[in-house]
XYZ file of C-alpha atoms in Angstrom:
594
model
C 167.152 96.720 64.968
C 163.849 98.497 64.472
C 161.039 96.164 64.025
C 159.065 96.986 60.925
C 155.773 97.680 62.426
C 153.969 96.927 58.820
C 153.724 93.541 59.358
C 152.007 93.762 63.286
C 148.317 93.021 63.755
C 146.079 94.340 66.579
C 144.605 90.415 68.149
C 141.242 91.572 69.966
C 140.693 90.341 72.957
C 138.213 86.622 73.053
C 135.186 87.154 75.089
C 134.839 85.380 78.231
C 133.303 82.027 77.864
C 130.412 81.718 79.859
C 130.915 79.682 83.041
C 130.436 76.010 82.327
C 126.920 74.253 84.164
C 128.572 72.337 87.263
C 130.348 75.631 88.241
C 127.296 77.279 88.282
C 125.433 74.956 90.390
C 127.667 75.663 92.890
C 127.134 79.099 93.310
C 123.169 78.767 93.025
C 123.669 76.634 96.169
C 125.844 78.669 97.765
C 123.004 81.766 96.984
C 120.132 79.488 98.050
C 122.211 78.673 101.527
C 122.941 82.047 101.789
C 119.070 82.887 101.581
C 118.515 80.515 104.256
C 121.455 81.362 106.841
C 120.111 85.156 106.942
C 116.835 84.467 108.765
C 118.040 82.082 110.438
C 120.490 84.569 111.369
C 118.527 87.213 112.154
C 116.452 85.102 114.467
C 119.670 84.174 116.961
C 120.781 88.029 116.738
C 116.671 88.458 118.232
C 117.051 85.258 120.650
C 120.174 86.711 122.018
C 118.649 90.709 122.705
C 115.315 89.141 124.204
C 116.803 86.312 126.545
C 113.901 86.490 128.519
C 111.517 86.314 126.183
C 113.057 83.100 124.664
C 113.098 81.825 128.310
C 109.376 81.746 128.790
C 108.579 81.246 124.910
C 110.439 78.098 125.562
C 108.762 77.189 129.013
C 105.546 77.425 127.612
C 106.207 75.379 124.286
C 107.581 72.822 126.893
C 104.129 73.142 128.569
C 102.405 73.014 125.966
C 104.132 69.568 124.886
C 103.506 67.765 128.227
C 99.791 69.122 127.936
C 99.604 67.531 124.730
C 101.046 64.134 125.855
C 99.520 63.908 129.249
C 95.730 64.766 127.362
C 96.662 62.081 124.991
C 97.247 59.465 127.435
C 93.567 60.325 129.063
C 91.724 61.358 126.499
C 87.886 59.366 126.568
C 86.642 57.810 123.272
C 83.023 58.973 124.521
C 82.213 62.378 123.842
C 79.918 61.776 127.896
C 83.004 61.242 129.176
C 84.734 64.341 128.358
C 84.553 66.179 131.355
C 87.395 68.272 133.273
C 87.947 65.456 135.957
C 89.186 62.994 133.606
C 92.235 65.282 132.144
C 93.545 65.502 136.190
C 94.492 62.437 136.705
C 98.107 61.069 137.035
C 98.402 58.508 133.557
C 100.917 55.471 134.701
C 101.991 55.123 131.163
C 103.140 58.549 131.492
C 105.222 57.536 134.048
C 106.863 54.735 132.809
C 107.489 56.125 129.499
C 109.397 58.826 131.268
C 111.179 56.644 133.359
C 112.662 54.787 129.919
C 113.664 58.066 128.461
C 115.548 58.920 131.118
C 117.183 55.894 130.955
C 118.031 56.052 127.443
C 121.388 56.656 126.352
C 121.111 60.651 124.489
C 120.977 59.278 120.744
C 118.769 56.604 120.861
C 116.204 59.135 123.089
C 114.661 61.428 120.241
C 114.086 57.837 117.811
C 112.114 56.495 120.871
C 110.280 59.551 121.945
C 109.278 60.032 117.846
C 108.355 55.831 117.594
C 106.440 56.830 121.167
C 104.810 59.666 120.057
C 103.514 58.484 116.810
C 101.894 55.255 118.688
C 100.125 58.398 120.967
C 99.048 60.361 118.137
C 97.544 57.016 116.301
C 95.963 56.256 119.215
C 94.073 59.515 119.708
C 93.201 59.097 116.004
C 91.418 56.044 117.087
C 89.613 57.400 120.199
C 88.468 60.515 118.541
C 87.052 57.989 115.518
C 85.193 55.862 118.574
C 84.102 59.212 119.865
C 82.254 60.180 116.286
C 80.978 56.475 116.029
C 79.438 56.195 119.589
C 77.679 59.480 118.574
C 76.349 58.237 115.447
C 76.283 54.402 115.240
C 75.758 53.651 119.069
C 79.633 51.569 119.135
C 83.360 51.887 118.724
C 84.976 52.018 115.734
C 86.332 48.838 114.589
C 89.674 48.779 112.980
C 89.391 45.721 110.970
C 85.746 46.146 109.160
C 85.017 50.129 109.531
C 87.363 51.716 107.295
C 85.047 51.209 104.198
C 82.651 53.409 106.431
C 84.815 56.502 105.826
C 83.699 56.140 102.336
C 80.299 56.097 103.225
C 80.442 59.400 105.506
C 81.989 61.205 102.905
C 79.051 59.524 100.303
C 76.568 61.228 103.074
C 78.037 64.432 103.300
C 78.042 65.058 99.562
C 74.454 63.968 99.545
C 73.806 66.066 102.356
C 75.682 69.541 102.417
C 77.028 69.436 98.656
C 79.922 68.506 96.723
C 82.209 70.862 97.421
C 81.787 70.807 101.405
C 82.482 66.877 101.393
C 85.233 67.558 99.631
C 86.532 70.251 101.813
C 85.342 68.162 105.089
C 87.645 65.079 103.684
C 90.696 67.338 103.256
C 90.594 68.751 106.419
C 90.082 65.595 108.055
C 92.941 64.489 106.569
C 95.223 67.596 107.175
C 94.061 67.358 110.764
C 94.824 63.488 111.107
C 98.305 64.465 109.712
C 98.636 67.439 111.826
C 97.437 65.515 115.063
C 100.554 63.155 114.320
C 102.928 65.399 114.046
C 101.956 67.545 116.605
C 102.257 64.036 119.115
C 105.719 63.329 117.751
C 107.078 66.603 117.937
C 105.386 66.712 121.773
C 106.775 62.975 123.033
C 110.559 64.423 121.266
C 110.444 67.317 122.948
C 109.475 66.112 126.626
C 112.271 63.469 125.880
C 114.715 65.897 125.554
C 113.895 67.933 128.440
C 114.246 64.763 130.527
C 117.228 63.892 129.253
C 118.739 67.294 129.739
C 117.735 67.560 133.303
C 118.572 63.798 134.518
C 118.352 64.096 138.427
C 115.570 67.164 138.524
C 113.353 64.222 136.049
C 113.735 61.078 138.300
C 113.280 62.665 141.376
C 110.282 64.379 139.644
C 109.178 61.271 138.631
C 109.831 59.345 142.332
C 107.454 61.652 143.566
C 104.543 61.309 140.754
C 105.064 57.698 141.257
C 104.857 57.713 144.664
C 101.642 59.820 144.653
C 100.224 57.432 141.570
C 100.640 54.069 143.904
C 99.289 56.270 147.141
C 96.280 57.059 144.692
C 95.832 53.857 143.472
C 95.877 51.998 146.820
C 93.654 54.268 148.639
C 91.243 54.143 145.454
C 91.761 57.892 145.342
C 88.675 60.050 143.014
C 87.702 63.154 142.108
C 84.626 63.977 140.910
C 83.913 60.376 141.218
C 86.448 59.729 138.518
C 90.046 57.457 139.911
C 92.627 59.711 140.040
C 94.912 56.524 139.650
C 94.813 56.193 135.834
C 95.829 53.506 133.683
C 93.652 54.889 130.419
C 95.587 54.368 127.480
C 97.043 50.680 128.541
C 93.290 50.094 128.935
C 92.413 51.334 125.204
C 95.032 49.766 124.080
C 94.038 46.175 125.575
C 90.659 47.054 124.179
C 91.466 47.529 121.304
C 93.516 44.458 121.200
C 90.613 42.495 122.305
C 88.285 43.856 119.840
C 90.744 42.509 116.894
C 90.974 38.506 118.839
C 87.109 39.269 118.724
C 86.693 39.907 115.555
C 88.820 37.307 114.023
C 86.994 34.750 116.289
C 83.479 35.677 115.228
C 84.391 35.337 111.433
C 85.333 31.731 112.117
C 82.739 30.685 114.386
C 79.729 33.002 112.035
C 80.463 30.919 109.138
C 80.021 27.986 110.852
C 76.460 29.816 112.350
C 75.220 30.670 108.822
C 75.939 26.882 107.225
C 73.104 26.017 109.748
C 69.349 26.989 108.681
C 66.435 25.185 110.614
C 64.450 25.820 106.744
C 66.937 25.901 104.517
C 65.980 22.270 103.872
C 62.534 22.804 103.527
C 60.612 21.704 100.427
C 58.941 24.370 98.547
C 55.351 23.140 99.282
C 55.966 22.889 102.660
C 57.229 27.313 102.926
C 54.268 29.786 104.006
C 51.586 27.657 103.012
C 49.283 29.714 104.990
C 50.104 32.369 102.789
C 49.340 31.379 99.588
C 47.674 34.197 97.294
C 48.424 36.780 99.251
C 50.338 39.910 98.224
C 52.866 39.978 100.852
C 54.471 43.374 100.994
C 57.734 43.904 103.671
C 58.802 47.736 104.188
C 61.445 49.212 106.143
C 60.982 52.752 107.363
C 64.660 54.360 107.902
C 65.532 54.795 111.059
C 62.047 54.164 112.652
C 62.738 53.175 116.238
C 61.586 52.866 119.644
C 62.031 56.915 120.755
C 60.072 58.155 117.719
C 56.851 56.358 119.590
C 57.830 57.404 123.373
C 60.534 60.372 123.647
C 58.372 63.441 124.736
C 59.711 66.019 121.806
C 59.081 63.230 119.231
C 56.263 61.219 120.620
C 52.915 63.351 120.590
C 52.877 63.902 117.048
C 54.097 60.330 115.920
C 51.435 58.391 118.208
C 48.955 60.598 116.687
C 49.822 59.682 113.093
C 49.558 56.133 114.510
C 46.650 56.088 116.161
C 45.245 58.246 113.381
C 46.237 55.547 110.781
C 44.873 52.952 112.759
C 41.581 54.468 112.570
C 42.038 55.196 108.786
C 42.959 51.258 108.183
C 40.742 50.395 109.883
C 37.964 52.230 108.425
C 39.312 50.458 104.801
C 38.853 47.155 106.204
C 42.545 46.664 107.636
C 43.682 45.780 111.210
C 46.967 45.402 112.754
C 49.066 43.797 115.640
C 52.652 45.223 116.900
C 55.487 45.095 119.047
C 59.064 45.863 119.134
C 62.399 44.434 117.702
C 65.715 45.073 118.753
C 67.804 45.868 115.694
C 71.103 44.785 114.989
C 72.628 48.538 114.218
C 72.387 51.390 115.708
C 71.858 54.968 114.225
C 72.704 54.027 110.640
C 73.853 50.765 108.753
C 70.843 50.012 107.884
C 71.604 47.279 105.657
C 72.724 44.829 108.917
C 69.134 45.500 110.084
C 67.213 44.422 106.863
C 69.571 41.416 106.901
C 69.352 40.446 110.290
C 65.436 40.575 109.993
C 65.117 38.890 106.723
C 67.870 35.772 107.436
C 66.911 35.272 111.017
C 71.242 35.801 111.842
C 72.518 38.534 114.167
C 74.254 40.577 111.534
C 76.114 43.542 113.171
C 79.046 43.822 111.212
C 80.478 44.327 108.087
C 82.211 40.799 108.173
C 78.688 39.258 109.123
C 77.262 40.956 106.262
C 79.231 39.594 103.683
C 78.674 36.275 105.193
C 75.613 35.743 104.762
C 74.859 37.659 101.451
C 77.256 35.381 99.743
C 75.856 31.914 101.184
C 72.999 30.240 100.964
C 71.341 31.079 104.334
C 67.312 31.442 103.501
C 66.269 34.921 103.832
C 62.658 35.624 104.327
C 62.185 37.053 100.670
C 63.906 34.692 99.123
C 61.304 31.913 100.718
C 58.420 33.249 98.439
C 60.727 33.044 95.271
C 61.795 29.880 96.491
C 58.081 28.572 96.497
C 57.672 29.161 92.813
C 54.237 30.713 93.764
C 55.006 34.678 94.195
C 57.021 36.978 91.850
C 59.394 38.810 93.255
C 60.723 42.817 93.260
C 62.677 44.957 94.982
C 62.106 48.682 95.768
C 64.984 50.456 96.668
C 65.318 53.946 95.674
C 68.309 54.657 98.021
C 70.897 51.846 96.078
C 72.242 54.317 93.312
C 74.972 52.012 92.299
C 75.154 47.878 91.658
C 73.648 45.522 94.366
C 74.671 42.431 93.775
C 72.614 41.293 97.240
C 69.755 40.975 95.110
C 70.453 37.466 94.054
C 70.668 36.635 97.622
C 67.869 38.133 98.594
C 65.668 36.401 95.698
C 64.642 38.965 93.781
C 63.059 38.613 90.491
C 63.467 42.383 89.779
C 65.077 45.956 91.594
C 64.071 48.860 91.250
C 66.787 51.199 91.788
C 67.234 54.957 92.170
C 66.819 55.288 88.741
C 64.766 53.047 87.544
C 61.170 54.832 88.896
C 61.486 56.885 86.947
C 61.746 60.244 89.481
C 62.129 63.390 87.827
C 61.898 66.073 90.693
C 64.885 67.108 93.643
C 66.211 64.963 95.880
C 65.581 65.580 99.747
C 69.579 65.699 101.167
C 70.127 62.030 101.601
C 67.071 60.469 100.006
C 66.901 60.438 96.349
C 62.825 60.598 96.305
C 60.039 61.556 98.689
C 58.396 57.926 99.828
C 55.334 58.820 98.597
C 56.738 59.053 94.889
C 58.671 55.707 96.076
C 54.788 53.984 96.692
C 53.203 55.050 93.644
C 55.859 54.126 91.526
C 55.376 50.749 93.111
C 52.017 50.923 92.326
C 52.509 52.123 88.706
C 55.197 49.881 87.883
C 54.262 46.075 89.408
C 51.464 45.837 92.240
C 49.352 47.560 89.906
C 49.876 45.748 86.718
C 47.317 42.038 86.185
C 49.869 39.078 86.958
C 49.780 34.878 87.433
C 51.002 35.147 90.438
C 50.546 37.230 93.641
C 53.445 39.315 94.329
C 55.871 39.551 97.093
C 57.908 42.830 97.335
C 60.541 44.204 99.660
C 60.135 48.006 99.767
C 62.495 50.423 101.555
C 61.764 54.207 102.624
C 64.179 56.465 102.765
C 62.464 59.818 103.442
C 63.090 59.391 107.471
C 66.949 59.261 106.918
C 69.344 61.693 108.352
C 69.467 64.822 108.221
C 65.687 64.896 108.500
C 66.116 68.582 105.799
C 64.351 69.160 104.035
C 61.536 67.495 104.401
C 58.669 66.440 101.836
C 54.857 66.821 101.971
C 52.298 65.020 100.820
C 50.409 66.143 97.922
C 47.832 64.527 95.879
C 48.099 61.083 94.827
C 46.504 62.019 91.343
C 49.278 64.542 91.420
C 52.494 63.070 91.272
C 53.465 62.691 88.146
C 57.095 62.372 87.582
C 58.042 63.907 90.770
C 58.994 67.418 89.555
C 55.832 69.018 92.114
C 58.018 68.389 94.769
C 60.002 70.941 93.375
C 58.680 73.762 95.162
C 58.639 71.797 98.238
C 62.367 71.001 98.579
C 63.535 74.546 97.740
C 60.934 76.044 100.689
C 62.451 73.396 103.263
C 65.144 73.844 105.568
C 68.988 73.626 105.277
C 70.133 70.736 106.629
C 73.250 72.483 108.006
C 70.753 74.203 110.294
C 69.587 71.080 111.591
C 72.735 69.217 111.975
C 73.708 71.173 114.598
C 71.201 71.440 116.588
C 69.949 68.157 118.573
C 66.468 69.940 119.755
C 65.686 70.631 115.987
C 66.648 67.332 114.740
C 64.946 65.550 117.020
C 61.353 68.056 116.158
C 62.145 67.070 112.104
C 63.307 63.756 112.747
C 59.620 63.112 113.901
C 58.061 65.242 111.356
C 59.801 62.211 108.861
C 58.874 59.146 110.572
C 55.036 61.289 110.487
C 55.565 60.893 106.954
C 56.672 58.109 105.754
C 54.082 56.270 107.867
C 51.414 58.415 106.486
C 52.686 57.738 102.848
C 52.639 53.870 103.468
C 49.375 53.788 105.272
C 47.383 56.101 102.709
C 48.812 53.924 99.745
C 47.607 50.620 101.457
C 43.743 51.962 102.175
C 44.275 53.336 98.576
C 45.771 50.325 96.653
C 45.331 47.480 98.993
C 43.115 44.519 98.620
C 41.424 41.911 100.604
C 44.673 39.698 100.056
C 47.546 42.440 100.497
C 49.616 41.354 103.565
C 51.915 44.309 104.468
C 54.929 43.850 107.236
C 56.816 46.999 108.162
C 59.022 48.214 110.581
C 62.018 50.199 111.063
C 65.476 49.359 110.432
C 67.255 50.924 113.636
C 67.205 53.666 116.022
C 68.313 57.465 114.706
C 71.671 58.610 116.265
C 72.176 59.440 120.011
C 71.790 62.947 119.364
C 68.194 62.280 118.509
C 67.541 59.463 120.312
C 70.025 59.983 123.968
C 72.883 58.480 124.621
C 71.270 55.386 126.399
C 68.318 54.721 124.115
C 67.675 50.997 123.218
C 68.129 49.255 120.289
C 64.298 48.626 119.710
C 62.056 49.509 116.578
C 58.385 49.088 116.147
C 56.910 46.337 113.672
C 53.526 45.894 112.581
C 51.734 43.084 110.204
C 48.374 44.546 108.675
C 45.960 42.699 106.758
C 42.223 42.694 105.989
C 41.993 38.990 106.041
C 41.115 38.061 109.805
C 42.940 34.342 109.759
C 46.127 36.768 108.919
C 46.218 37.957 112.128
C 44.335 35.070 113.739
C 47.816 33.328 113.276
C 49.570 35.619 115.592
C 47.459 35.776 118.315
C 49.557 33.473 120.284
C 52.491 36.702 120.060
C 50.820 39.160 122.614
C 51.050 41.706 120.313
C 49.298 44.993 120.200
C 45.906 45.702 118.539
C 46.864 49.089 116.120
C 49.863 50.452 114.709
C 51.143 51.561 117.536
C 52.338 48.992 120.083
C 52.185 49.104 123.648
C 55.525 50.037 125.842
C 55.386 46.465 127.419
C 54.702 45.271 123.781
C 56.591 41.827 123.668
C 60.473 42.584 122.710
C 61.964 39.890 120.210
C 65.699 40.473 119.006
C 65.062 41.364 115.208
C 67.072 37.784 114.089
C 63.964 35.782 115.739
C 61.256 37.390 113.479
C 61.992 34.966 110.569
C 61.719 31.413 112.468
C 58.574 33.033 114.092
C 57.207 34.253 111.051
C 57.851 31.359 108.856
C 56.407 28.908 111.962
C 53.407 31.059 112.328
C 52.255 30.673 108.769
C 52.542 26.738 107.905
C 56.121 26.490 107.539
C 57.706 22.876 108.074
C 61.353 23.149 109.364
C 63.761 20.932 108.012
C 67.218 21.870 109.305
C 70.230 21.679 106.674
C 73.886 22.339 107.268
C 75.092 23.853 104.392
């Protein structure tokens, strides 16, 4: 029957839906996997048409790896020590850790090559850090009490070369630390699986390196005077070990050192009697040490600023007596030398530090303040943030970076020329009509590193707030152009310490009286680069007074008539000044225990 087509509708076709989310996830992996496999791809269609050049490509990777791990295991943590000798020796450690991954069953291989690699590449970290602090600080780097150090060097560098470049400096130490790592794992994995791919070629390798190692080591084989033998890292590694035991130890037994004072029981009356009424002024000139009076770049123009300020003292009324101290630090820290001169305790770490500036050890400064018969002030313009030492230190009042109220440039490290520093003093409290003679602990910062620029002096009448330095510090050099170069640093290193004695001597024949009493000395030696790799720890001191019983009451010390003292000077270490002091002056010692 014929269907009556009046009643049939035309449906249009639904649109597709759209795919639903967790079917297209799918295929966005499958694209992104795809996107991977081609170059991947295209690199094992090249590998197989250059066979020969993937041959030797992989020969010298391979090279390349054992370089890495063999340099690691004799790599110095003296920068002296790197010399060409000491990367051809044959390391036992080596040996022994390829011995074990040959023995290692194939899976368990790359985990301990990785574990072993990683232990390399932190130790490297660690000898290149001892390398930077022998260089600098004169010592290794400690891994218990340095780390708060880093902190410091980057403070320095932002001080020094800018924000920016610090910034910079700390990422790239970082990516390189990081890289360094990686780079050691990736070597140790690789050289394990070459020895574990070639089982009998390895150990007879090995038989023979051993062989030759023992042979070496009997015969007390060298080259270039250097043991060909070597058993570096295990060393380092024991060293390092040691240096922890050592550390741990001296915190104990220090704490027990610091209850102990032969004063600290001492009745006020009984404290510096010989003393009383005298303005008693102690200043520490950064990084003022023995090689600024007798290396022959730095010497001729420092002794002549001494023996020129002798004269000028002298002229004023003022004579002097000095010798040497051997500081606590090294090249910076200079905080461990002002604490180890003013407590009379060997302070040459961190741990030390903390010690003592939280007991109640007597600390030269704090004997005046102590007395009741002094007032008492700090002058610091290098502490830019909170000291809390200065309650340990007895200090009535600090004067901080920015409380001296400095309005010109900064010179790199140092916030203010020392001269500024003086008369600010001057302005501010020795100046000023007071009860009570004054005792003040003054530190000078112009002579710290990077010796760029440097200030001048300009008229005293002409200071103002600072800003005529201006000028000064724009016309001065770059300190990245002295950085690098050890022949220039150590020319403007002395050029500083020229300075800053000339600042502190002019102020004293201009502000002194017949009862100011000044002490000063530096706080450690500048860094081996300036100063040689083998320089001693000493520093000059000097006391200078008009008041001939002053001086009368050192006699007994040998010391040197002038500012600048003798090379067979007497040599004290800096942590017997204060007994000697504090005897030589009246003091009575009654001995306490904490």
């Amino acid at each position: 029957m014929p269907q009556d087509t009046s009643t049939l509708q035309v449906t249009e076709p639904e649109p597709a839906a759209e795919a639903p989310a967790e079917s297209r996830a799918p295929l966005a992996l499958t694209r992104a996997r795809d996107a991977l496999r081609r170059p991947l791809q295209a690199w094992r269609r090249w590998k197989e048409a250059h066979p020969r050049t993937v041959e030797v490509a992989s020969a010298a990777v391979t090279v390349l790896a054992f370089a890495l791990v063999v340099a690691a295991l004799l790599l110095p943590n003296k920068s002296e020590q790197f010399k060409a000798a000491m990367f051809t020796r044959i390391p036992v450690e080596g040996l022994l850790g390829a011995a074990v991954l040959i023995a290692l069953p194939r899976r368990a291989r790359p985990w301990v090559a990785a574990a072993a690699g990683l232990g390399l590449g932190v130790l490297t970290v660690l000898n290149l850090m001892d390398v930077g602090f022998n260089e600098y600080l004169g010592r290794s780097f400690n891994v218990i009490l340095d780390w708060q150090l880093l902190d410091d060097a980057q403070s320095y560098l932002a001080d020094t070369l800018g924000g920016t470049t610090a910034l910079l400096a700390t990422v790239g130490v970082i990516a390189l630390v990081a890289a360094l790592l990686a780079a050691m794992v990736w070597a140790a994995v690789r050289v394990g699986g070459l020895l574990g791919r070639h089982p009998a070629r390895s150990t007879r390798a090995l038989l023979l390196l051993s062989a030759v190692w023992m042979t070496c080591s009997t015969l007390d084989v060298q080259f270039s005077g250097i043991p060909v033998a070597s058993e570096h890292a295990v060393t380092m590694v024991r060293y390092r070990e040691e240096a922890v035991r050592n550390t741990i130890r001296d915190e104990r037994a220090f704490a027990k050192e610091a209850k102990a004072d032969a004063f600290g029981a001492t009745p006020p009356a009984q404290l510096v009697p010989d003393l009383r009424g005298k303005d008693m002024i102690f200043t520490f000139i950064e990084s003022y040490g023995r090689s600024a009076v007798e290396d022959p770049v730095m010497a001729p123009g420092v002794d002549r600023t001494l023996d020129a300020s002798t004269q000028a003292l002298a002229k004023a009324g003022f004579h002097a007596k000095s010798g040497w101290l051997t500081s606590a630090t090294y090249g910076g820290n200079s905080w461990l030398g002002h604490s180890t001169f003013l407590s009379g305790l060997w302070i040459d770490n961190q741990n030390r530090y903390r010690t003592v500036t939280s007991g109640d050890h007597l600390p030269l400064t704090k004997v005046f303040q102590k007395t009741g018969a002094w007032d008492t002030v700090g002058v610091m313009p290098g502490v830019q943030k909170g000291w809390p030492e200065q309650k340990y230190y007895g200090l009535d009042k600090l004067y901080d970076a920015f409380d001296l109220g400095y309005r010109g440039p900064k010179f790199s490290w140092s916030t203010m020329p020392d001269q500024y520093a003086l008369e600010a003093f001057q302005r501010l409290e020795h100046g000023r009509r007071r009860d009570k003679p004054l005792m003040s602990e003054i530190i000078l910062t112009s002579s710290h590193q990077p010796w760029a620029p440097i200030p001048k002096l300009v008229g005293w009448d002409e200071l103002g707030d600072g800003r005529i330095f201006g000028p000064i510090q724009k016309a001065g050099n770059d300190p990245r152009d002295i950085v690098t170069d050890s022949q220039r640093s150590k020319e403007e290193y002395g050029k500083t310490i020229q300075y800053s004695v000339t600042s502190l001597t002019q102020w004293l024949t201009r502000y002194g009286t017949d009862d100011t009493v000044l002490v000063f000395l530096g706080d450690h030696q500048p860094i081996a680069r300036v100063s040689g790799n083998h320089a001693s720890r000493d520093v000059p001191v000097a006391i200078v007074a008009k008041d001939p019983k002053v001086l009368e009451k050192i006699a007994g010390w040998k010391w040197t008539d002038g500012l600048r003292p003798a090379h067979d000077a007497p040599v004290w270490k800096m942590d017997a000044f204060r007994d000697r002091f504090l005897t030589a002056y009246g003091s009575t010692p009654h001995p306490s225990n904490g």
